Amino acid sequence: MQSTRSRLFAFTIFLCLGLSVQAGAQETRLKWFGHSAFSITTPNGKVLLIDPWLRNPTNPEAKDKRDPLASLTKVDYILLTHGHRDHVGDAVEIARKTGAVLICNPELAGNLVKLADFPAKQADTDAIMGIGGEIQIADGEVMVAMTSAVHSSSVFNPKAGPNEAERAYGGNPAGFVIVIKNGPTIYHSGDTAYFKDMETIGESYAIDVALLNIGGHFGMEPRMAAKAAQSLRTRLAVPHHFGTFPGITQNADGFAAELKTLKIAFYEMKPGETVSFRGRQMLPAKTTTSGRQTGD
Ligand SMILES: [Zn+2]
C-alpha cells in the first residue's frame, strides 16, 4: 500500500514537472539587437538569426568594446534579406562559430562563399531559396517563406582591387514570413519600400508580428511603413532600421503616431530586449520602461 502510494506521489510529481517544462517550452522568444538584427528562439529551442549585424552601434552588447558574438553559442539558421553590409553584418563569423545553415537567395549565398569565405557547406543546402518559395526547417517546426522586396542587393567584396569591383551581385532583395508551430507568424521586411502587393502577403499568411523598417532614406518612411502594416494585416507592428546611423529616422515616434490613426497595435523594442510569445500571443513585457506599447 505504502509503495503504491509513494509511486503515485512520484508519478504526480513527474507529471507536474513535465507539465511545467511543457508550459515553458511552448514559448517563442524574439530578441532585437538593434538595426535589423533579430533572433527567434522557437518553442523547441531552435535559434534563427535574421540580418545579424550584431556589432551595430546601438546594440548594448557591443558597447564598451564588448563582443556581442562572445556569448553567442547556439545558432541553427542565419536568414539574410539581402547582401548589404548592415544586413549581412557578422554572418560569416557567426556561421563559422556556430555551424548555422544559411537561408537566402543563391546568388548572395554563392558570392558570400566566394568573396567573404562563408563556410561553403552551410551555404549549399536545400535552405537556399527564391522569392515565392516556402521551405520547412527545424524538423518541420518552422516554415520560412521568401517574399518580394523593393530595394537593391549587392555583396561587399573584401577582396576588391584594381581589377575586381567593390560590390558583387547579391540576387534579389527579399523579406521573410516565418511561421512557427505553436508560436507566432513573424514577417521581416528587410529594407523594402512599400509596395501594394504587401496586401497579397497579408492575404496569404496570418501575420501576428510585422518587423518593419521605418528609417526612410533607404527604405520606407514612417508613414509608408504604417501603410505596410495595414496592407499586411498584422496584429502587431514592431519598428526596426532606425536610429542606427545618420541619414535614417532617429526614433519611432512618427511611426507610432501613424499606426495610432490606423488603429494598429505597436510595440517598440529596445535594442537588447527580448519579448516572449505563448502560442501566437505576445506576453506582457517584463519591464514597463523597456518598450512602448499602444493598441490592443
Ligand atoms: Zn539596410
PDB file of C-alpha atoms and ligand atoms in Angstrom:
ATOM      1  CA  MET A   1       0.000   0.000   0.000  1.00  0.00           C
ATOM      2  CA  GLN A   2       2.762   2.336   1.072  1.00  0.00           C
ATOM      3  CA  SER A   3       4.738   1.657  -2.076  1.00  0.00           C
ATOM      4  CA  THR A   4       1.680   2.183  -4.289  1.00  0.00           C
ATOM      5  CA  ARG A   5       1.100   5.499  -2.566  1.00  0.00           C
ATOM      6  CA  SER A   6       4.692   6.629  -2.990  1.00  0.00           C
ATOM      7  CA  ARG A   7       4.672   5.519  -6.613  1.00  0.00           C
ATOM      8  CA  LEU A   8       1.516   7.571  -7.124  1.00  0.00           C
ATOM      9  CA  PHE A   9       3.192  10.539  -5.424  1.00  0.00           C
ATOM     10  CA  ALA A  10       6.283  10.182  -7.595  1.00  0.00           C
ATOM     11  CA  PHE A  11       4.119   9.934 -10.699  1.00  0.00           C
ATOM     12  CA  THR A  12       2.204  13.089  -9.704  1.00  0.00           C
ATOM     13  CA  ILE A  13       5.483  14.994  -9.204  1.00  0.00           C
ATOM     14  CA  PHE A  14       6.743  13.673 -12.536  1.00  0.00           C
ATOM     15  CA  LEU A  15       3.512  14.791 -14.233  1.00  0.00           C
ATOM     16  CA  CYS A  16       3.663  18.268 -12.659  1.00  0.00           C
ATOM     17  CA  LEU A  17       7.306  18.714 -13.622  1.00  0.00           C
ATOM     18  CA  GLY A  18       6.545  17.516 -17.107  1.00  0.00           C
ATOM     19  CA  LEU A  19       3.668  19.952 -17.460  1.00  0.00           C
ATOM     20  CA  SER A  20       5.707  22.899 -16.209  1.00  0.00           C
ATOM     21  CA  VAL A  21       8.569  22.067 -18.596  1.00  0.00           C
ATOM     22  CA  GLN A  22       5.989  21.726 -21.351  1.00  0.00           C
ATOM     23  CA  ALA A  23       4.468  25.127 -20.472  1.00  0.00           C
ATOM     24  CA  GLY A  24       7.909  26.808 -20.573  1.00  0.00           C
ATOM     25  CA  ALA A  25       8.770  25.057 -23.800  1.00  0.00           C
ATOM     26  CA  GLN A  26       5.715  26.487 -25.502  1.00  0.00           C
ATOM     27  CA  GLU A  27       7.185  29.982 -25.572  1.00  0.00           C
ATOM     28  CA  THR A  28       8.765  31.649 -28.574  1.00  0.00           C
ATOM     29  CA  ARG A  29      11.339  34.349 -27.851  1.00  0.00           C
ATOM     30  CA  LEU A  30      12.064  37.315 -30.124  1.00  0.00           C
ATOM     31  CA  LYS A  31      15.155  39.407 -29.442  1.00  0.00           C
ATOM     32  CA  TRP A  32      16.186  42.665 -31.125  1.00  0.00           C
ATOM     33  CA  PHE A  33      19.886  43.517 -31.346  1.00  0.00           C
ATOM     34  CA  GLY A  34      19.241  46.939 -32.883  1.00  0.00           C
ATOM     35  CA  HIS A  35      19.072  47.873 -36.591  1.00  0.00           C
ATOM     36  CA  SER A  36      17.501  44.935 -38.500  1.00  0.00           C
ATOM     37  CA  ALA A  37      19.030  42.123 -36.455  1.00  0.00           C
ATOM     38  CA  PHE A  38      16.641  39.804 -34.634  1.00  0.00           C
ATOM     39  CA  SER A  39      16.836  36.316 -33.205  1.00  0.00           C
ATOM     40  CA  ILE A  40      13.912  33.961 -32.828  1.00  0.00           C
ATOM     41  CA  THR A  41      14.074  31.030 -30.408  1.00  0.00           C
ATOM     42  CA  THR A  42      11.325  28.521 -31.134  1.00  0.00           C
ATOM     43  CA  PRO A  43       9.364  26.502 -28.550  1.00  0.00           C
ATOM     44  CA  ASN A  44      11.633  23.526 -29.344  1.00  0.00           C
ATOM     45  CA  GLY A  45      14.756  25.643 -28.824  1.00  0.00           C
ATOM     46  CA  LYS A  46      15.866  26.207 -32.406  1.00  0.00           C
ATOM     47  CA  VAL A  47      17.557  29.598 -32.963  1.00  0.00           C
ATOM     48  CA  LEU A  48      17.092  31.680 -36.111  1.00  0.00           C
ATOM     49  CA  LEU A  49      19.112  34.864 -36.652  1.00  0.00           C
ATOM     50  CA  ILE A  50      17.897  37.437 -39.161  1.00  0.00           C
ATOM     51  CA  ASP A  51      20.231  40.055 -40.714  1.00  0.00           C
ATOM     52  CA  PRO A  52      22.791  39.617 -37.929  1.00  0.00           C
ATOM     53  CA  TRP A  53      24.698  42.894 -37.771  1.00  0.00           C
ATOM     54  CA  LEU A  54      25.272  42.370 -34.069  1.00  0.00           C
ATOM     55  CA  ARG A  55      28.168  44.812 -33.910  1.00  0.00           C
ATOM     56  CA  ASN A  56      25.883  47.726 -34.803  1.00  0.00           C
ATOM     57  CA  PRO A  57      26.370  50.840 -32.670  1.00  0.00           C
ATOM     58  CA  THR A  58      23.000  50.578 -30.871  1.00  0.00           C
ATOM     59  CA  ASN A  59      23.459  47.027 -29.590  1.00  0.00           C
ATOM     60  CA  PRO A  60      24.161  47.323 -25.841  1.00  0.00           C
ATOM     61  CA  GLU A  61      26.090  44.050 -26.030  1.00  0.00           C
ATOM     62  CA  ALA A  62      28.533  45.719 -28.453  1.00  0.00           C
ATOM     63  CA  LYS A  63      29.248  48.741 -26.244  1.00  0.00           C
ATOM     64  CA  ASP A  64      32.434  49.388 -24.218  1.00  0.00           C
ATOM     65  CA  LYS A  65      34.436  47.294 -26.676  1.00  0.00           C
ATOM     66  CA  ARG A  66      32.461  44.170 -25.735  1.00  0.00           C
ATOM     67  CA  ASP A  67      31.984  41.485 -28.351  1.00  0.00           C
ATOM     68  CA  PRO A  68      28.316  40.535 -28.856  1.00  0.00           C
ATOM     69  CA  LEU A  69      29.430  37.317 -30.540  1.00  0.00           C
ATOM     70  CA  ALA A  70      31.198  36.098 -27.409  1.00  0.00           C
ATOM     71  CA  SER A  71      28.007  34.888 -25.728  1.00  0.00           C
ATOM     72  CA  LEU A  72      26.506  33.548 -28.945  1.00  0.00           C
ATOM     73  CA  THR A  73      26.852  29.784 -28.774  1.00  0.00           C
ATOM     74  CA  LYS A  74      23.824  28.290 -30.487  1.00  0.00           C
ATOM     75  CA  VAL A  75      22.509  29.464 -33.847  1.00  0.00           C
ATOM     76  CA  ASP A  76      20.797  26.986 -36.159  1.00  0.00           C
ATOM     77  CA  TYR A  77      19.895  29.226 -39.107  1.00  0.00           C
ATOM     78  CA  ILE A  78      21.008  32.610 -40.457  1.00  0.00           C
ATOM     79  CA  LEU A  79      18.450  34.377 -42.675  1.00  0.00           C
ATOM     80  CA  LEU A  80      19.646  37.212 -44.901  1.00  0.00           C
ATOM     81  CA  THR A  81      17.164  39.521 -46.607  1.00  0.00           C
ATOM     82  CA  HIS A  82      19.836  40.978 -48.907  1.00  0.00           C
ATOM     83  CA  GLY A  83      23.564  41.497 -49.307  1.00  0.00           C
ATOM     84  CA  HIS A  84      24.174  44.989 -47.906  1.00  0.00           C
ATOM     85  CA  ARG A  85      26.718  45.210 -45.149  1.00  0.00           C
ATOM     86  CA  ASP A  86      24.281  46.439 -42.491  1.00  0.00           C
ATOM     87  CA  HIS A  87      22.312  43.177 -43.016  1.00  0.00           C
ATOM     88  CA  VAL A  88      24.963  40.531 -43.736  1.00  0.00           C
ATOM     89  CA  GLY A  89      26.727  42.017 -40.734  1.00  0.00           C
ATOM     90  CA  ASP A  90      28.582  39.362 -38.753  1.00  0.00           C
ATOM     91  CA  ALA A  91      27.016  36.410 -40.571  1.00  0.00           C
ATOM     92  CA  VAL A  92      30.295  34.865 -41.752  1.00  0.00           C
ATOM     93  CA  GLU A  93      31.871  34.854 -38.310  1.00  0.00           C
ATOM     94  CA  ILE A  94      28.687  33.571 -36.668  1.00  0.00           C
ATOM     95  CA  ALA A  95      28.377  30.789 -39.238  1.00  0.00           C
ATOM     96  CA  ARG A  96      31.968  29.697 -38.603  1.00  0.00           C
ATOM     97  CA  LYS A  97      31.445  29.775 -34.858  1.00  0.00           C
ATOM     98  CA  THR A  98      28.079  28.016 -34.671  1.00  0.00           C
ATOM     99  CA  GLY A  99      27.737  25.911 -37.834  1.00  0.00           C
ATOM    100  CA  ALA A 100      24.465  27.720 -38.668  1.00  0.00           C
ATOM    101  CA  VAL A 101      22.827  26.989 -42.020  1.00  0.00           C
ATOM    102  CA  LEU A 102      22.328  29.930 -44.392  1.00  0.00           C
ATOM    103  CA  ILE A 103      18.889  30.851 -45.736  1.00  0.00           C
ATOM    104  CA  CYS A 104      18.973  33.360 -48.595  1.00  0.00           C
ATOM    105  CA  ASN A 105      18.926  33.537 -52.380  1.00  0.00           C
ATOM    106  CA  PRO A 106      21.517  31.511 -54.372  1.00  0.00           C
ATOM    107  CA  GLU A 107      23.423  34.458 -55.824  1.00  0.00           C
ATOM    108  CA  LEU A 108      24.001  36.026 -52.410  1.00  0.00           C
ATOM    109  CA  ALA A 109      24.988  32.651 -50.942  1.00  0.00           C
ATOM    110  CA  GLY A 110      27.406  31.962 -53.807  1.00  0.00           C
ATOM    111  CA  ASN A 111      29.133  35.313 -53.564  1.00  0.00           C
ATOM    112  CA  LEU A 112      29.372  35.184 -49.765  1.00  0.00           C
ATOM    113  CA  VAL A 113      31.214  31.882 -50.123  1.00  0.00           C
ATOM    114  CA  LYS A 114      33.394  33.108 -52.966  1.00  0.00           C
ATOM    115  CA  LEU A 115      34.211  36.598 -51.705  1.00  0.00           C
ATOM    116  CA  ALA A 116      33.717  36.577 -47.926  1.00  0.00           C
ATOM    117  CA  ASP A 117      34.716  32.970 -47.107  1.00  0.00           C
ATOM    118  CA  PHE A 118      31.301  31.965 -45.738  1.00  0.00           C
ATOM    119  CA  PRO A 119      31.572  28.227 -44.912  1.00  0.00           C
ATOM    120  CA  ALA A 120      30.585  26.553 -48.203  1.00  0.00           C
ATOM    121  CA  LYS A 121      28.837  23.513 -46.718  1.00  0.00           C
ATOM    122  CA  GLN A 122      26.497  25.734 -44.688  1.00  0.00           C
ATOM    123  CA  ALA A 123      25.615  27.830 -47.749  1.00  0.00           C
ATOM    124  CA  ASP A 124      24.914  24.951 -50.105  1.00  0.00           C
ATOM    125  CA  THR A 125      21.878  23.191 -48.641  1.00  0.00           C
ATOM    126  CA  ASP A 126      18.207  22.950 -49.580  1.00  0.00           C
ATOM    127  CA  ALA A 127      17.665  26.046 -47.399  1.00  0.00           C
ATOM    128  CA  ILE A 128      18.864  28.215 -50.310  1.00  0.00           C
ATOM    129  CA  MET A 129      15.678  29.537 -51.843  1.00  0.00           C
ATOM    130  CA  GLY A 130      13.969  32.115 -54.049  1.00  0.00           C
ATOM    131  CA  ILE A 131      11.125  34.599 -53.766  1.00  0.00           C
ATOM    132  CA  GLY A 132       7.765  32.824 -53.766  1.00  0.00           C
ATOM    133  CA  GLY A 133       9.244  29.690 -52.198  1.00  0.00           C
ATOM    134  CA  GLU A 134       8.386  28.126 -48.862  1.00  0.00           C
ATOM    135  CA  ILE A 135      10.714  25.790 -47.010  1.00  0.00           C
ATOM    136  CA  GLN A 136      10.328  23.667 -43.897  1.00  0.00           C
ATOM    137  CA  ILE A 137      13.190  23.886 -41.412  1.00  0.00           C
ATOM    138  CA  ALA A 138      13.857  22.912 -37.800  1.00  0.00           C
ATOM    139  CA  ASP A 139      12.432  19.390 -38.241  1.00  0.00           C
ATOM    140  CA  GLY A 140       9.180  20.850 -39.526  1.00  0.00           C
ATOM    141  CA  GLU A 141       8.670  23.248 -36.626  1.00  0.00           C
ATOM    142  CA  VAL A 142       9.210  26.329 -38.789  1.00  0.00           C
ATOM    143  CA  MET A 143       8.128  27.290 -42.287  1.00  0.00           C
ATOM    144  CA  VAL A 144      10.047  30.105 -43.990  1.00  0.00           C
ATOM    145  CA  ALA A 145       8.553  31.887 -46.985  1.00  0.00           C
ATOM    146  CA  MET A 146      10.661  34.317 -49.000  1.00  0.00           C
ATOM    147  CA  THR A 147       8.692  37.360 -50.142  1.00  0.00           C
ATOM    148  CA  SER A 148       9.371  40.217 -52.540  1.00  0.00           C
ATOM    149  CA  ALA A 149      11.145  43.387 -51.537  1.00  0.00           C
ATOM    150  CA  VAL A 150      11.654  46.579 -53.495  1.00  0.00           C
ATOM    151  CA  HIS A 151      15.261  47.514 -52.788  1.00  0.00           C
ATOM    152  CA  SER A 152      18.691  46.519 -54.135  1.00  0.00           C
ATOM    153  CA  SER A 153      21.148  43.827 -53.155  1.00  0.00           C
ATOM    154  CA  SER A 154      24.896  43.683 -53.585  1.00  0.00           C
ATOM    155  CA  VAL A 155      27.646  41.980 -51.648  1.00  0.00           C
ATOM    156  CA  PHE A 156      30.614  43.969 -50.413  1.00  0.00           C
ATOM    157  CA  ASN A 157      33.743  42.366 -51.780  1.00  0.00           C
ATOM    158  CA  PRO A 158      36.571  42.405 -49.236  1.00  0.00           C
ATOM    159  CA  LYS A 159      38.887  41.154 -51.983  1.00  0.00           C
ATOM    160  CA  ALA A 160      38.171  44.172 -54.202  1.00  0.00           C
ATOM    161  CA  GLY A 161      41.133  45.599 -56.051  1.00  0.00           C
ATOM    162  CA  PRO A 162      42.019  47.354 -59.289  1.00  0.00           C
ATOM    163  CA  ASN A 163      40.503  44.524 -61.337  1.00  0.00           C
ATOM    164  CA  GLU A 164      37.676  43.478 -59.025  1.00  0.00           C
ATOM    165  CA  ALA A 165      34.603  45.575 -58.276  1.00  0.00           C
ATOM    166  CA  GLU A 166      33.883  46.625 -54.711  1.00  0.00           C
ATOM    167  CA  ARG A 167      30.341  45.277 -54.963  1.00  0.00           C
ATOM    168  CA  ALA A 168      29.235  41.947 -56.391  1.00  0.00           C
ATOM    169  CA  TYR A 169      25.777  40.716 -57.355  1.00  0.00           C
ATOM    170  CA  GLY A 170      23.577  39.786 -54.407  1.00  0.00           C
ATOM    171  CA  GLY A 171      20.479  38.474 -56.181  1.00  0.00           C
ATOM    172  CA  ASN A 172      17.072  39.959 -55.449  1.00  0.00           C
ATOM    173  CA  PRO A 173      16.385  41.564 -52.083  1.00  0.00           C
ATOM    174  CA  ALA A 174      13.686  39.838 -50.036  1.00  0.00           C
ATOM    175  CA  GLY A 175      11.533  39.737 -46.948  1.00  0.00           C
ATOM    176  CA  PHE A 176      10.608  36.673 -44.900  1.00  0.00           C
ATOM    177  CA  VAL A 177       7.441  35.253 -43.390  1.00  0.00           C
ATOM    178  CA  ILE A 178       8.321  32.834 -40.589  1.00  0.00           C
ATOM    179  CA  VAL A 179       5.514  30.548 -39.444  1.00  0.00           C
ATOM    180  CA  ILE A 180       6.303  28.860 -36.127  1.00  0.00           C
ATOM    181  CA  LYS A 181       4.377  25.818 -34.939  1.00  0.00           C
ATOM    182  CA  ASN A 182       2.741  26.645 -31.584  1.00  0.00           C
ATOM    183  CA  GLY A 183       4.123  30.166 -31.981  1.00  0.00           C
ATOM    184  CA  PRO A 184       3.554  33.423 -33.834  1.00  0.00           C
ATOM    185  CA  THR A 185       3.838  34.125 -37.548  1.00  0.00           C
ATOM    186  CA  ILE A 186       6.501  36.807 -37.972  1.00  0.00           C
ATOM    187  CA  TYR A 187       7.190  38.969 -41.030  1.00  0.00           C
ATOM    188  CA  HIS A 188      10.589  40.660 -41.513  1.00  0.00           C
ATOM    189  CA  SER A 189      10.551  43.372 -44.164  1.00  0.00           C
ATOM    190  CA  GLY A 190      14.275  43.613 -44.902  1.00  0.00           C
ATOM    191  CA  ASP A 191      14.812  47.077 -46.393  1.00  0.00           C
ATOM    192  CA  THR A 192      11.867  47.107 -48.761  1.00  0.00           C
ATOM    193  CA  ALA A 193       9.970  50.147 -49.947  1.00  0.00           C
ATOM    194  CA  TYR A 194       6.195  49.971 -49.647  1.00  0.00           C
ATOM    195  CA  PHE A 195       4.541  48.035 -52.452  1.00  0.00           C
ATOM    196  CA  LYS A 196       0.867  47.375 -52.991  1.00  0.00           C
ATOM    197  CA  ASP A 197       1.364  43.596 -53.239  1.00  0.00           C
ATOM    198  CA  MET A 198       2.041  43.527 -49.500  1.00  0.00           C
ATOM    199  CA  GLU A 199      -1.722  43.028 -49.467  1.00  0.00           C
ATOM    200  CA  THR A 200      -1.178  39.619 -51.079  1.00  0.00           C
ATOM    201  CA  ILE A 201       1.313  38.685 -48.358  1.00  0.00           C
ATOM    202  CA  GLY A 202      -1.303  39.733 -45.795  1.00  0.00           C
ATOM    203  CA  GLU A 203      -3.936  37.609 -47.528  1.00  0.00           C
ATOM    204  CA  SER A 204      -1.632  34.588 -47.751  1.00  0.00           C
ATOM    205  CA  TYR A 205      -0.368  34.469 -44.170  1.00  0.00           C
ATOM    206  CA  ALA A 206      -1.975  35.349 -40.836  1.00  0.00           C
ATOM    207  CA  ILE A 207       0.789  37.663 -39.628  1.00  0.00           C
ATOM    208  CA  ASP A 208       0.948  38.234 -35.884  1.00  0.00           C
ATOM    209  CA  VAL A 209       4.040  40.457 -35.801  1.00  0.00           C
ATOM    210  CA  ALA A 210       5.449  42.586 -38.621  1.00  0.00           C
ATOM    211  CA  LEU A 211       9.034  43.768 -38.145  1.00  0.00           C
ATOM    212  CA  LEU A 212       9.042  46.854 -40.354  1.00  0.00           C
ATOM    213  CA  ASN A 213      11.903  49.077 -41.487  1.00  0.00           C
ATOM    214  CA  ILE A 214      10.885  52.648 -40.722  1.00  0.00           C
ATOM    215  CA  GLY A 215      14.095  54.652 -41.083  1.00  0.00           C
ATOM    216  CA  GLY A 216      13.332  56.079 -44.520  1.00  0.00           C
ATOM    217  CA  HIS A 217      16.027  57.343 -46.921  1.00  0.00           C
ATOM    218  CA  PHE A 218      16.997  53.779 -47.996  1.00  0.00           C
ATOM    219  CA  GLY A 219      13.565  52.251 -47.369  1.00  0.00           C
ATOM    220  CA  MET A 220      10.112  53.059 -46.030  1.00  0.00           C
ATOM    221  CA  GLU A 221       9.465  56.388 -44.382  1.00  0.00           C
ATOM    222  CA  PRO A 222       7.350  56.003 -41.210  1.00  0.00           C
ATOM    223  CA  ARG A 223       4.079  56.881 -42.961  1.00  0.00           C
ATOM    224  CA  MET A 224       4.517  54.198 -45.607  1.00  0.00           C
ATOM    225  CA  ALA A 225       5.742  51.688 -43.028  1.00  0.00           C
ATOM    226  CA  ALA A 226       2.412  52.185 -41.234  1.00  0.00           C
ATOM    227  CA  LYS A 227       0.629  51.624 -44.530  1.00  0.00           C
ATOM    228  CA  ALA A 228       2.640  48.418 -44.907  1.00  0.00           C
ATOM    229  CA  ALA A 229       1.383  47.254 -41.501  1.00  0.00           C
ATOM    230  CA  GLN A 230      -2.145  47.869 -42.738  1.00  0.00           C
ATOM    231  CA  SER A 231      -1.626  46.023 -46.032  1.00  0.00           C
ATOM    232  CA  LEU A 232      -0.003  43.088 -44.245  1.00  0.00           C
ATOM    233  CA  ARG A 233      -2.968  42.943 -41.826  1.00  0.00           C
ATOM    234  CA  THR A 234      -0.541  42.385 -38.975  1.00  0.00           C
ATOM    235  CA  ARG A 235      -1.829  42.204 -35.414  1.00  0.00           C
ATOM    236  CA  LEU A 236       1.265  43.998 -34.104  1.00  0.00           C
ATOM    237  CA  ALA A 237       3.859  46.288 -35.718  1.00  0.00           C
ATOM    238  CA  VAL A 238       7.437  46.479 -34.426  1.00  0.00           C
ATOM    239  CA  PRO A 239       9.871  49.010 -35.948  1.00  0.00           C
ATOM    240  CA  HIS A 240      13.498  48.427 -36.940  1.00  0.00           C
ATOM    241  CA  HIS A 241      16.185  50.007 -39.195  1.00  0.00           C
ATOM    242  CA  PHE A 242      16.112  53.399 -37.475  1.00  0.00           C
ATOM    243  CA  GLY A 243      18.355  55.398 -35.168  1.00  0.00           C
ATOM    244  CA  THR A 244      21.469  53.436 -36.104  1.00  0.00           C
ATOM    245  CA  PHE A 245      23.373  55.867 -38.314  1.00  0.00           C
ATOM    246  CA  PRO A 246      22.935  59.373 -39.756  1.00  0.00           C
ATOM    247  CA  GLY A 247      20.501  59.702 -42.642  1.00  0.00           C
ATOM    248  CA  ILE A 248      17.781  57.443 -41.301  1.00  0.00           C
ATOM    249  CA  THR A 249      14.956  58.413 -38.952  1.00  0.00           C
ATOM    250  CA  GLN A 250      16.242  58.516 -35.399  1.00  0.00           C
ATOM    251  CA  ASN A 251      13.147  57.444 -33.441  1.00  0.00           C
ATOM    252  CA  ALA A 252       9.813  55.650 -33.822  1.00  0.00           C
ATOM    253  CA  ASP A 253       7.500  58.476 -32.718  1.00  0.00           C
ATOM    254  CA  GLY A 254       6.201  59.260 -36.217  1.00  0.00           C
ATOM    255  CA  PHE A 255       5.572  55.583 -36.936  1.00  0.00           C
ATOM    256  CA  ALA A 256       3.707  55.189 -33.631  1.00  0.00           C
ATOM    257  CA  ALA A 257       1.520  58.208 -34.430  1.00  0.00           C
ATOM    258  CA  GLU A 258       0.667  56.924 -37.921  1.00  0.00           C
ATOM    259  CA  LEU A 259      -0.248  53.493 -36.540  1.00  0.00           C
ATOM    260  CA  LYS A 260      -2.459  55.072 -33.920  1.00  0.00           C
ATOM    261  CA  THR A 261      -4.586  56.704 -36.596  1.00  0.00           C
ATOM    262  CA  LEU A 262      -4.844  53.320 -38.354  1.00  0.00           C
ATOM    263  CA  LYS A 263      -5.690  51.595 -35.029  1.00  0.00           C
ATOM    264  CA  ILE A 264      -2.866  49.075 -35.408  1.00  0.00           C
ATOM    265  CA  ALA A 265      -1.088  47.808 -32.292  1.00  0.00           C
ATOM    266  CA  PHE A 266       2.503  48.974 -31.886  1.00  0.00           C
ATOM    267  CA  TYR A 267       5.379  47.821 -29.761  1.00  0.00           C
ATOM    268  CA  GLU A 268       8.786  49.467 -29.730  1.00  0.00           C
ATOM    269  CA  MET A 269      11.510  47.120 -28.592  1.00  0.00           C
ATOM    270  CA  LYS A 270      14.706  48.480 -27.118  1.00  0.00           C
ATOM    271  CA  PRO A 271      17.991  47.143 -28.522  1.00  0.00           C
ATOM    272  CA  GLY A 272      18.918  44.084 -26.475  1.00  0.00           C
ATOM    273  CA  GLU A 273      15.304  43.434 -25.400  1.00  0.00           C
ATOM    274  CA  THR A 274      13.599  40.046 -25.658  1.00  0.00           C
ATOM    275  CA  VAL A 275       9.839  39.557 -25.855  1.00  0.00           C
ATOM    276  CA  SER A 276       8.079  36.223 -25.459  1.00  0.00           C
ATOM    277  CA  PHE A 277       5.029  34.672 -27.057  1.00  0.00           C
ATOM    278  CA  ARG A 278       2.806  31.913 -25.768  1.00  0.00           C
ATOM    279  CA  GLY A 279       1.251  30.447 -28.832  1.00  0.00           C
ATOM    280  CA  ARG A 280       0.550  33.432 -31.070  1.00  0.00           C
ATOM    281  CA  GLN A 281       0.056  35.858 -28.213  1.00  0.00           C
ATOM    282  CA  MET A 282       2.809  38.207 -27.055  1.00  0.00           C
ATOM    283  CA  LEU A 283       3.246  38.075 -23.293  1.00  0.00           C
ATOM    284  CA  PRO A 284       3.295  41.381 -21.435  1.00  0.00           C
ATOM    285  CA  ALA A 285       6.817  42.838 -21.498  1.00  0.00           C
ATOM    286  CA  LYS A 286       8.621  42.237 -18.206  1.00  0.00           C
ATOM    287  CA  THR A 287       9.663  45.864 -17.741  1.00  0.00           C
ATOM    288  CA  THR A 288       7.389  48.780 -18.462  1.00  0.00           C
ATOM    289  CA  THR A 289      10.292  51.116 -19.201  1.00  0.00           C
ATOM    290  CA  SER A 290      11.872  48.996 -21.899  1.00  0.00           C
ATOM    291  CA  GLY A 291       9.245  49.379 -24.537  1.00  0.00           C
ATOM    292  CA  ARG A 292       6.256  51.428 -25.558  1.00  0.00           C
ATOM    293  CA  GLN A 293       3.017  49.775 -26.376  1.00  0.00           C
ATOM    294  CA  THR A 294      -0.133  51.094 -27.971  1.00  0.00           C
ATOM    295  CA  GLY A 295      -3.288  49.497 -29.282  1.00  0.00           C
ATOM    296  CA  ASP A 296      -4.644  46.195 -28.013  1.00  0.00           C
TER     297      ASP A 296
HETATM  298 ZN    ZN B   1      19.760  48.463 -44.542  1.00  0.00          ZN
END
